[in-house]
mmCIF file of C-alpha atoms in Angstrom:
data_model
loop_
_atom_site.group_PDB
_atom_site.id
_atom_site.type_symbol
_atom_site.label_atom_id
_atom_site.label_comp_id
_atom_site.label_asym_id
_atom_site.label_seq_id
_atom_site.Cartn_x
_atom_site.Cartn_y
_atom_site.Cartn_z
ATOM 1 C CA UNK A 1 68.570 74.855 160.869
ATOM 2 C CA UNK A 2 69.533 75.058 157.194
ATOM 3 C CA UNK A 3 68.158 77.949 155.163
ATOM 4 C CA UNK A 4 67.873 75.687 152.155
ATOM 5 C CA UNK A 5 64.334 74.674 151.290
ATOM 6 C CA UNK A 6 64.264 71.358 149.388
ATOM 7 C CA UNK A 7 60.824 72.137 148.016
ATOM 8 C CA UNK A 8 62.071 75.488 146.698
ATOM 9 C CA UNK A 9 65.072 73.803 144.988
ATOM 10 C CA UNK A 10 62.792 71.261 143.356
ATOM 11 C CA UNK A 11 60.512 74.056 142.208
ATOM 12 C CA UNK A 12 63.430 75.970 140.625
ATOM 13 C CA UNK A 13 64.527 72.828 138.802
ATOM 14 C CA UNK A 14 60.987 72.286 137.600
ATOM 15 C CA UNK A 15 60.727 75.890 136.426
ATOM 16 C CA UNK A 16 63.964 75.497 134.453
ATOM 17 C CA UNK A 17 62.691 72.306 132.824
ATOM 18 C CA UNK A 18 59.389 73.977 131.922
ATOM 19 C CA UNK A 19 61.211 77.032 130.551
ATOM 20 C CA UNK A 20 63.434 74.809 128.410
ATOM 21 C CA UNK A 21 60.416 72.890 127.096
ATOM 22 C CA UNK A 22 58.630 76.111 126.152
ATOM 23 C CA UNK A 23 61.670 77.748 124.561
ATOM 24 C CA UNK A 24 62.386 74.622 122.508
ATOM 25 C CA UNK A 25 59.086 75.185 120.676
ATOM 26 C CA UNK A 26 59.857 78.754 119.593
ATOM 27 C CA UNK A 27 61.203 79.823 116.196
ATOM 28 C CA UNK A 28 64.857 80.798 116.003
ATOM 29 C CA UNK A 29 64.223 84.573 115.500
ATOM 30 C CA UNK A 30 62.278 84.606 118.778
ATOM 31 C CA UNK A 31 65.018 82.684 120.566
ATOM 32 C CA UNK A 32 67.598 85.254 119.474
ATOM 33 C CA UNK A 33 65.479 88.020 121.031
ATOM 34 C CA UNK A 34 64.615 86.067 124.197
ATOM 35 C CA UNK A 35 68.267 85.224 124.819
ATOM 36 C CA UNK A 36 68.681 88.825 126.023
ATOM 37 C CA UNK A 37 66.081 88.429 128.819
ATOM 38 C CA UNK A 38 68.505 86.953 131.342
ATOM 39 C CA UNK A 39 71.702 84.964 131.672
ATOM 40 C CA UNK A 40 69.656 81.919 132.628
ATOM 41 C CA UNK A 41 67.515 82.112 129.499
ATOM 42 C CA UNK A 42 70.561 82.627 127.290
ATOM 43 C CA UNK A 43 72.231 79.627 128.907
ATOM 44 C CA UNK A 44 69.130 77.500 128.332
ATOM 45 C CA UNK A 45 68.701 78.681 124.746
ATOM 46 C CA UNK A 46 72.312 78.173 123.702
ATOM 47 C CA UNK A 47 72.295 74.650 125.169
ATOM 48 C CA UNK A 48 69.091 73.523 123.446
ATOM 49 C CA UNK A 49 69.778 70.284 121.562
ATOM 50 C CA UNK A 50 68.904 70.110 117.856
ATOM 51 C CA UNK A 51 65.374 68.843 117.356
ATOM 52 C CA UNK A 52 65.085 65.827 115.043
ATOM 53 C CA UNK A 53 61.707 67.195 113.923
ATOM 54 C CA UNK A 54 62.993 70.672 113.052
ATOM 55 C CA UNK A 55 61.592 71.977 109.797
ATOM 56 C CA UNK A 56 64.186 72.846 107.129
ATOM 57 C CA UNK A 57 64.882 76.436 106.176
ATOM 58 C CA UNK A 58 64.985 77.553 102.547
ATOM 59 C CA UNK A 59 68.147 79.491 101.691
ATOM 60 C CA UNK A 60 68.426 81.836 98.723
ATOM 61 C CA UNK A 61 71.747 83.356 97.674
ATOM 62 C CA UNK A 62 71.510 85.890 94.846
ATOM 63 C CA UNK A 63 74.776 86.558 93.030
ATOM 64 C CA UNK A 64 75.454 89.522 90.767
ATOM 65 C CA UNK A 65 78.200 88.684 88.292
ATOM 66 C CA UNK A 66 79.749 92.141 88.015
ATOM 67 C CA UNK A 67 79.052 93.829 91.358
ATOM 68 C CA UNK A 68 79.390 92.006 94.672
ATOM 69 C CA UNK A 69 77.695 95.017 96.292
ATOM 70 C CA UNK A 70 74.414 93.772 94.798
ATOM 71 C CA UNK A 71 74.755 90.248 96.188
ATOM 72 C CA UNK A 72 72.054 89.305 98.697
ATOM 73 C CA UNK A 73 71.112 86.301 100.805
ATOM 74 C CA UNK A 74 67.881 85.312 102.554
ATOM 75 C CA UNK A 75 66.584 82.427 104.670
ATOM 76 C CA UNK A 76 62.976 81.388 105.228
ATOM 77 C CA UNK A 77 62.164 80.080 108.707
ATOM 78 C CA UNK A 78 58.981 77.972 108.403
ATOM 79 C CA UNK A 79 58.222 78.034 112.125
ATOM 80 C CA UNK A 80 57.991 81.835 112.273
ATOM 81 C CA UNK A 81 56.756 81.946 108.649
ATOM 82 C CA UNK A 82 59.160 84.772 107.856
ATOM 83 C CA UNK A 83 62.156 85.578 105.699
ATOM 84 C CA UNK A 84 65.401 86.620 107.350
ATOM 85 C CA UNK A 85 67.906 88.833 105.604
ATOM 86 C CA UNK A 86 71.366 87.330 106.076
ATOM 87 C CA UNK A 87 74.776 88.929 105.700
ATOM 88 C CA UNK A 88 76.148 87.852 102.327
ATOM 89 C CA UNK A 89 79.319 85.813 102.829
ATOM 90 C CA UNK A 90 82.563 86.709 101.148
ATOM 91 C CA UNK A 91 83.070 84.279 98.278
ATOM 92 C CA UNK A 92 86.267 82.690 96.978
ATOM 93 C CA UNK A 93 84.522 82.573 93.571
ATOM 94 C CA UNK A 94 81.087 82.731 91.965
ATOM 95 C CA UNK A 95 80.875 78.931 91.597
ATOM 96 C CA UNK A 96 78.699 78.209 94.610
ATOM 97 C CA UNK A 97 76.750 75.133 95.792
ATOM 98 C CA UNK A 98 74.823 74.707 99.056
ATOM 99 C CA UNK A 99 74.082 71.554 101.055
ATOM 100 C CA UNK A 100 73.444 70.561 104.681
ATOM 101 C CA UNK A 101 74.335 73.780 106.573
ATOM 102 C CA UNK A 102 77.357 74.441 104.356
ATOM 103 C CA UNK A 103 78.272 76.509 101.325
ATOM 104 C CA UNK A 104 80.766 75.065 98.849
ATOM 105 C CA UNK A 105 82.898 76.969 96.382
ATOM 106 C CA UNK A 106 83.776 74.501 93.638
ATOM 107 C CA UNK A 107 86.299 76.438 91.535
ATOM 108 C CA UNK A 108 89.074 77.358 91.046
ATOM 109 C CA UNK A 109 89.771 75.508 94.300
ATOM 110 C CA UNK A 110 87.239 73.484 96.259
ATOM 111 C CA UNK A 111 86.473 74.978 99.686
ATOM 112 C CA UNK A 112 83.592 75.032 102.162
ATOM 113 C CA UNK A 113 82.137 77.209 104.914
ATOM 114 C CA UNK A 114 79.252 77.082 107.419
ATOM 115 C CA UNK A 115 76.236 79.025 106.141
ATOM 116 C CA UNK A 116 75.891 81.455 109.033
ATOM 117 C CA UNK A 117 79.523 81.688 110.081
ATOM 118 C CA UNK A 118 81.533 82.274 106.895
ATOM 119 C CA UNK A 119 84.955 80.770 107.369
ATOM 120 C CA UNK A 120 86.246 79.190 104.188
ATOM 121 C CA UNK A 121 88.330 76.052 104.470
ATOM 122 C CA UNK A 122 90.055 74.803 101.304
ATOM 123 C CA UNK A 123 90.428 71.093 100.678
ATOM 124 C CA UNK A 124 93.210 69.204 98.995
ATOM 125 C CA UNK A 125 92.995 69.528 95.188
ATOM 126 C CA UNK A 126 90.197 67.711 93.370
ATOM 127 C CA UNK A 127 91.188 64.921 91.000
ATOM 128 C CA UNK A 128 89.036 66.724 88.401
ATOM 129 C CA UNK A 129 88.135 70.384 89.121
ATOM 130 C CA UNK A 130 84.415 70.869 88.465
ATOM 131 C CA UNK A 131 81.907 73.668 87.859
ATOM 132 C CA UNK A 132 78.219 73.208 88.788
ATOM 133 C CA UNK A 133 78.486 69.631 90.126
ATOM 134 C CA UNK A 134 75.872 67.716 92.083
ATOM 135 C CA UNK A 135 76.915 67.504 95.718
ATOM 136 C CA UNK A 136 75.771 65.750 98.890
ATOM 137 C CA UNK A 137 77.006 65.539 102.481
ATOM 138 C CA UNK A 138 76.580 62.117 104.089
ATOM 139 C CA UNK A 139 75.111 62.412 107.619
ATOM 140 C CA UNK A 140 77.000 60.779 110.498
ATOM 141 C CA UNK A 141 80.022 60.644 108.236
ATOM 142 C CA UNK A 142 83.020 62.787 107.422
ATOM 143 C CA UNK A 143 82.444 62.327 103.707
ATOM 144 C CA UNK A 144 80.823 64.255 100.884
ATOM 145 C CA UNK A 145 80.159 63.187 97.312
ATOM 146 C CA UNK A 146 80.652 65.300 94.199
ATOM 147 C CA UNK A 147 79.120 64.064 90.946
ATOM 148 C CA UNK A 148 79.408 65.332 87.389
ATOM 149 C CA UNK A 149 79.568 69.003 86.549
ATOM 150 C CA UNK A 150 81.852 70.382 83.874
ATOM 151 C CA UNK A 151 85.584 70.902 83.822
ATOM 152 C CA UNK A 152 87.528 73.939 82.731
ATOM 153 C CA UNK A 153 90.696 74.223 80.693
ATOM 154 C CA UNK A 154 92.423 77.590 80.741
ATOM 155 C CA UNK A 155 89.250 79.197 82.027
ATOM 156 C CA UNK A 156 87.121 77.669 79.246
ATOM 157 C CA UNK A 157 84.362 75.179 79.997
ATOM 158 C CA UNK A 158 84.977 71.711 78.566
ATOM 159 C CA UNK A 159 81.491 70.275 77.964
ATOM 160 C CA UNK A 160 82.893 67.044 76.521
ATOM 161 C CA UNK A 161 84.748 66.212 79.699
ATOM 162 C CA UNK A 162 83.865 62.997 81.511
ATOM 163 C CA UNK A 163 81.483 63.028 84.513
ATOM 164 C CA UNK A 164 83.537 61.674 87.410
ATOM 165 C CA UNK A 165 82.416 60.821 90.913
ATOM 166 C CA UNK A 166 84.729 62.118 93.605
ATOM 167 C CA UNK A 167 84.359 61.444 97.332
ATOM 168 C CA UNK A 168 86.007 63.669 99.913
ATOM 169 C CA UNK A 169 87.027 62.371 103.334
ATOM 170 C CA UNK A 170 87.390 65.378 105.624
ATOM 171 C CA UNK A 171 89.184 63.336 108.286
ATOM 172 C CA UNK A 172 91.968 62.523 105.812
ATOM 173 C CA UNK A 173 91.593 65.653 103.641
ATOM 174 C CA UNK A 174 91.721 63.466 100.547
ATOM 175 C CA UNK A 175 89.669 62.853 97.400
ATOM 176 C CA UNK A 176 88.922 59.402 96.012
ATOM 177 C CA UNK A 177 88.019 58.864 92.367
ATOM 178 C CA UNK A 178 85.063 56.504 91.849
ATOM 179 C CA UNK A 179 83.174 55.054 88.849
ATOM 180 C CA UNK A 180 81.790 57.892 86.704
ATOM 181 C CA UNK A 181 78.179 58.848 86.144
ATOM 182 C CA UNK A 182 76.411 56.373 83.807
ATOM 183 C CA UNK A 183 76.495 57.297 80.122
ATOM 184 C CA UNK A 184 72.732 57.960 80.016
ATOM 185 C CA UNK A 185 73.226 61.164 82.051
ATOM 186 C CA UNK A 186 76.281 62.631 80.405
ATOM 187 C CA UNK A 187 74.834 64.645 77.518
ATOM 188 C CA UNK A 188 73.589 67.481 79.748
ATOM 189 C CA UNK A 189 75.022 66.442 83.101
ATOM 190 C CA UNK A 190 75.659 69.967 84.355
ATOM 191 C CA UNK A 191 72.265 71.427 83.370
ATOM 192 C CA UNK A 192 69.345 69.019 83.674
ATOM 193 C CA UNK A 193 70.207 66.841 86.644
ATOM 194 C CA UNK A 194 68.620 66.728 90.088
ATOM 195 C CA UNK A 195 69.962 64.763 93.046
ATOM 196 C CA UNK A 196 68.877 63.424 96.423
ATOM 197 C CA UNK A 197 70.870 61.864 99.233
ATOM 198 C CA UNK A 198 68.743 59.194 100.910
ATOM 199 C CA UNK A 199 70.207 56.971 103.608
ATOM 200 C CA UNK A 200 73.527 55.799 102.144
ATOM 201 C CA UNK A 201 72.680 56.216 98.470
ATOM 202 C CA UNK A 202 73.121 59.274 96.258
ATOM 203 C CA UNK A 203 70.389 59.412 93.600
ATOM 204 C CA UNK A 204 70.763 61.233 90.291
ATOM 205 C CA UNK A 205 67.635 62.068 88.304
ATOM 206 C CA UNK A 206 67.397 63.709 84.879
ATOM 207 C CA UNK A 207 64.777 66.477 85.094
ATOM 208 C CA UNK A 208 63.469 65.946 81.549
ATOM 209 C CA UNK A 209 64.312 62.381 80.461
ATOM 210 C CA UNK A 210 63.366 61.023 83.925
ATOM 211 C CA UNK A 211 66.321 58.613 84.006
ATOM 212 C CA UNK A 212 67.322 57.662 87.552
ATOM 213 C CA UNK A 213 70.259 55.805 89.100
ATOM 214 C CA UNK A 214 71.880 55.675 92.529
ATOM 215 C CA UNK A 215 75.453 55.503 93.801
ATOM 216 C CA UNK A 216 76.013 53.396 96.926
ATOM 217 C CA UNK A 217 78.458 54.700 99.509
ATOM 218 C CA UNK A 218 78.877 51.123 100.738
ATOM 219 C CA UNK A 219 79.791 49.416 97.456
ATOM 220 C CA UNK A 220 80.921 52.452 95.391
ATOM 221 C CA UNK A 221 78.830 51.245 92.464
ATOM 222 C CA UNK A 222 75.968 52.673 90.365
ATOM 223 C CA UNK A 223 72.619 50.945 90.081
ATOM 224 C CA UNK A 224 71.051 50.184 86.707
ATOM 225 C CA UNK A 225 69.500 53.226 85.011
ATOM 226 C CA UNK A 226 65.700 53.201 85.179
ATOM 227 C CA UNK A 227 62.952 55.580 84.062
ATOM 228 C CA UNK A 228 60.791 57.302 86.682
ATOM 229 C CA UNK A 229 57.969 59.138 84.886
ATOM 230 C CA UNK A 230 54.463 59.452 86.374
ATOM 231 C CA UNK A 231 51.651 59.967 83.813
ATOM 232 C CA UNK A 232 51.625 63.394 82.176
ATOM 233 C CA UNK A 233 54.916 64.497 83.736
ATOM 234 C CA UNK A 234 56.646 67.393 81.938
ATOM 235 C CA UNK A 235 59.641 67.834 84.250
ATOM 236 C CA UNK A 236 60.435 67.052 87.881
ATOM 237 C CA UNK A 237 62.968 67.294 90.707
ATOM 238 C CA UNK A 238 64.009 64.533 93.100
ATOM 239 C CA UNK A 239 64.317 65.208 96.839
ATOM 240 C CA UNK A 240 64.959 63.329 100.075
ATOM 241 C CA UNK A 241 62.374 63.963 102.818
ATOM 242 C CA UNK A 242 62.425 62.117 106.139
ATOM 243 C CA UNK A 243 64.529 59.275 104.700
ATOM 244 C CA UNK A 244 62.189 58.828 101.739
ATOM 245 C CA UNK A 245 62.412 59.864 98.100
ATOM 246 C CA UNK A 246 59.905 62.503 97.009
ATOM 247 C CA UNK A 247 59.458 63.551 93.394
ATOM 248 C CA UNK A 248 57.918 66.940 92.653
ATOM 249 C CA UNK A 249 57.065 68.099 89.158
ATOM 250 C CA UNK A 250 54.791 69.667 86.566
ATOM 251 C CA UNK A 251 52.130 67.579 84.857
ATOM 252 C CA UNK A 252 49.683 68.158 82.047
ATOM 253 C CA UNK A 253 46.459 66.201 81.647
ATOM 254 C CA UNK A 254 42.846 66.692 80.537
ATOM 255 C CA UNK A 255 42.405 68.778 83.697
ATOM 256 C CA UNK A 256 45.192 71.139 82.642
ATOM 257 C CA UNK A 257 48.472 71.931 84.362
ATOM 258 C CA UNK A 258 49.223 70.776 87.900
ATOM 259 C CA UNK A 259 52.208 70.488 90.238
ATOM 260 C CA UNK A 260 52.246 67.078 91.918
ATOM 261 C CA UNK A 261 54.247 65.324 94.636
ATOM 262 C CA UNK A 262 54.898 61.576 94.684
ATOM 263 C CA UNK A 263 56.562 59.299 97.208
ATOM 264 C CA UNK A 264 59.003 56.893 95.529
ATOM 265 C CA UNK A 265 59.885 53.434 96.831
ATOM 266 C CA UNK A 266 63.674 53.095 96.876
ATOM 267 C CA UNK A 267 63.649 49.415 96.033
ATOM 268 C CA UNK A 268 61.061 49.132 93.261
ATOM 269 C CA UNK A 269 61.056 52.769 92.064
ATOM 270 C CA UNK A 270 57.247 52.620 92.179
ATOM 271 C CA UNK A 271 55.547 55.920 92.956
ATOM 272 C CA UNK A 272 52.371 57.009 94.729
ATOM 273 C CA UNK A 273 50.835 60.475 94.614
ATOM 274 C CA UNK A 274 50.805 62.315 97.947
ATOM 275 C CA UNK A 275 49.776 65.901 97.073
ATOM 276 C CA UNK A 276 48.670 68.299 94.322
ATOM 277 C CA UNK A 277 49.308 72.009 94.655
ATOM 278 C CA UNK A 278 46.106 74.130 94.713
ATOM 279 C CA UNK A 279 45.608 75.982 91.409
ATOM 280 C CA UNK A 280 45.562 79.388 93.123
ATOM 281 C CA UNK A 281 49.054 78.796 94.528
ATOM 282 C CA UNK A 282 50.379 77.333 91.288
ATOM 283 C CA UNK A 283 49.323 80.209 89.068
ATOM 284 C CA UNK A 284 50.439 82.649 91.768
ATOM 285 C CA UNK A 285 53.999 81.424 91.139
ATOM 286 C CA UNK A 286 53.886 82.490 87.506
ATOM 287 C CA UNK A 287 55.110 85.789 86.157
ATOM 288 C CA UNK A 288 52.670 87.710 83.977
ATOM 289 C CA UNK A 289 53.769 87.745 80.352
ATOM 290 C CA UNK A 290 51.653 88.119 77.252
ATOM 291 C CA UNK A 291 54.404 86.723 75.052
ATOM 292 C CA UNK A 292 54.656 83.306 76.681
ATOM 293 C CA UNK A 293 52.217 80.433 77.088
ATOM 294 C CA UNK A 294 51.782 78.655 80.429
ATOM 295 C CA UNK A 295 53.933 75.697 79.415
ATOM 296 C CA UNK A 296 56.948 77.934 78.900
ATOM 297 C CA UNK A 297 56.311 80.046 82.005
ATOM 298 C CA UNK A 298 56.220 76.929 84.183
ATOM 299 C CA UNK A 299 59.779 76.011 83.174
ATOM 300 C CA UNK A 300 61.213 78.514 85.669
ATOM 301 C CA UNK A 301 59.707 76.637 88.624
ATOM 302 C CA UNK A 302 61.968 74.590 90.884
ATOM 303 C CA UNK A 303 61.285 72.146 93.713
ATOM 304 C CA UNK A 304 63.446 71.594 96.827
ATOM 305 C CA UNK A 305 62.585 69.278 99.696
ATOM 306 C CA UNK A 306 64.021 68.181 103.025
ATOM 307 C CA UNK A 307 62.615 66.873 106.284
ATOM 308 C CA UNK A 308 58.865 67.406 106.339
ATOM 309 C CA UNK A 309 58.732 70.243 103.801
ATOM 310 C CA UNK A 310 58.830 70.639 100.023
ATOM 311 C CA UNK A 311 59.389 74.150 98.677
ATOM 312 C CA UNK A 312 58.317 75.198 95.168
ATOM 313 C CA UNK A 313 59.438 78.575 93.840
ATOM 314 C CA UNK A 314 60.012 80.609 90.696
ATOM 315 C CA UNK A 315 63.738 80.875 90.045
ATOM 316 C CA UNK A 316 63.463 83.430 87.240
ATOM 317 C CA UNK A 317 66.468 85.654 87.946
ATOM 318 C CA UNK A 318 64.585 88.873 87.144
ATOM 319 C CA UNK A 319 61.574 88.536 89.413
ATOM 320 C CA UNK A 320 60.903 88.476 93.157
ATOM 321 C CA UNK A 321 60.890 84.709 93.496
ATOM 322 C CA UNK A 322 57.318 83.872 94.571
ATOM 323 C CA UNK A 323 57.254 80.593 96.493
ATOM 324 C CA UNK A 324 55.037 78.168 98.390
ATOM 325 C CA UNK A 325 55.650 75.189 100.653
ATOM 326 C CA UNK A 326 53.961 71.863 101.300
ATOM 327 C CA UNK A 327 54.089 70.166 104.686
ATOM 328 C CA UNK A 328 54.140 66.440 103.953
ATOM 329 C CA UNK A 329 53.992 65.421 107.625
ATOM 330 C CA UNK A 330 52.066 62.312 108.527
ATOM 331 C CA UNK A 331 49.567 64.075 110.818
ATOM 332 C CA UNK A 332 46.064 62.987 109.774
ATOM 333 C CA UNK A 333 47.602 61.679 106.565
ATOM 334 C CA UNK A 334 47.148 65.076 104.926
ATOM 335 C CA UNK A 335 49.536 67.450 103.191
ATOM 336 C CA UNK A 336 49.051 71.189 103.649
ATOM 337 C CA UNK A 337 50.104 73.962 101.264
ATOM 338 C CA UNK A 338 50.764 77.634 101.992
ATOM 339 C CA UNK A 339 52.329 80.534 100.145
ATOM 340 C CA UNK A 340 55.485 82.206 101.426
ATOM 341 C CA UNK A 341 55.571 85.942 102.173
ATOM 342 C CA UNK A 342 57.471 88.277 99.873
ATOM 343 C CA UNK A 343 61.211 88.630 100.310
ATOM 344 C CA UNK A 344 62.260 91.582 102.501
ATOM 345 C CA UNK A 345 62.578 94.621 100.241
ATOM 346 C CA UNK A 346 64.512 95.823 98.411
ATOM 347 C CA UNK A 347 65.387 92.787 96.294
ATOM 348 C CA UNK A 348 68.134 93.140 93.701
ATOM 349 C CA UNK A 349 68.252 91.500 90.290
ATOM 350 C CA UNK A 350 70.624 88.545 90.225
ATOM 351 C CA UNK A 351 72.517 86.793 87.463
ATOM 352 C CA UNK A 352 72.722 83.568 89.429
ATOM 353 C CA UNK A 353 70.529 82.077 92.134
ATOM 354 C CA UNK A 354 71.830 79.419 94.571
ATOM 355 C CA UNK A 355 69.078 77.708 96.584
ATOM 356 C CA UNK A 356 68.977 74.779 98.992
ATOM 357 C CA UNK A 357 67.227 73.480 102.138
ATOM 358 C CA UNK A 358 68.873 72.859 105.477
ATOM 359 C CA UNK A 359 67.805 72.224 109.053
ATOM 360 C CA UNK A 360 69.431 74.609 111.544
ATOM 361 C CA UNK A 361 69.769 74.631 115.314
ATOM 362 C CA UNK A 362 70.006 77.641 117.597
ATOM 363 C CA UNK A 363 73.689 76.766 118.037
ATOM 364 C CA UNK A 364 74.278 77.483 114.354
ATOM 365 C CA UNK A 365 72.785 80.944 114.823
ATOM 366 C CA UNK A 366 74.719 81.844 117.964
ATOM 367 C CA UNK A 367 77.957 80.809 116.315
ATOM 368 C CA UNK A 368 77.240 83.397 113.634
ATOM 369 C CA UNK A 369 77.139 87.173 113.861
ATOM 370 C CA UNK A 370 73.646 87.230 115.324
ATOM 371 C CA UNK A 371 73.440 91.026 115.244
ATOM 372 C CA UNK A 372 73.142 90.811 111.460
ATOM 373 C CA UNK A 373 70.423 88.192 111.449
ATOM 374 C CA UNK A 374 67.005 89.742 111.288
ATOM 375 C CA UNK A 375 64.001 90.349 109.117
#
């Protein structure tokens, strides 16, 4: 008689399936801890597939211009509702941009590295070296797009330089020069522009003038420039959330100041309001100052969105970056707001702040130095 019990084998398989289902619902910090329980659990955890519904993390890289010792980096995990202190990556330069699980150093030579596993890979030379460009990584593609920014000549910034579009093909390690940014955006292209990558179009939006245009990866052409300005809008940022455009910005009306979110139709550019930040959260983002009125104090707010979340935070480089987040999921047709906890102390003062959203999987974490990832 065989010692093998078919019912016992089926039960073990069922237990493994149940364990995987439960672990897949846990936040990444918990998974890192639970991976030490047993070899089986670690095997299950490290093989968990990325969840299409994963909520994006908010990354904050604080750069000190004169002392790299004071550089710091943090990540907010919305599932555990906690900030993680990350090891600060070694940087080829201070010209840093973040997008889609990668950091990009844009000058003096363009290079990129995974967020949690710093390993810088230089690319072939850019057609036009840029500082502070807009950048997007096309999903399910080996290409990224770099728009605008400013050039440098002999270490000096050339603000009159043209605003080229350059597309990088990682499979070929080559850059292709495309039609430049429309003239309407060029006056302050490196300072007042926001961008969003939605489906196969890269949208550029001027934060103050509210001009908007999109570059198609299929036709390599720009759409006509339009104006996207909801009533009372002071300034706004464009984001891509769940394959839809979402505009987030400050408004002023008879009711006073408010921070609003709108969903934007990609075809008609018509907008519909989806959420207004509660006043208590909005004024909690401000920094107390008797010398400034509210209108000026609001100018340090920034909006970043991805997936089902839109983050709003104070990017004043001398404060502790208060922030809140709005879940724009479709459950019950309601949006929910909540404030973020304080950053893990101590927090240094930075000269430059690099922020972006990205969805991570447990694989990204285990490919990094997990011993350094913790609150």
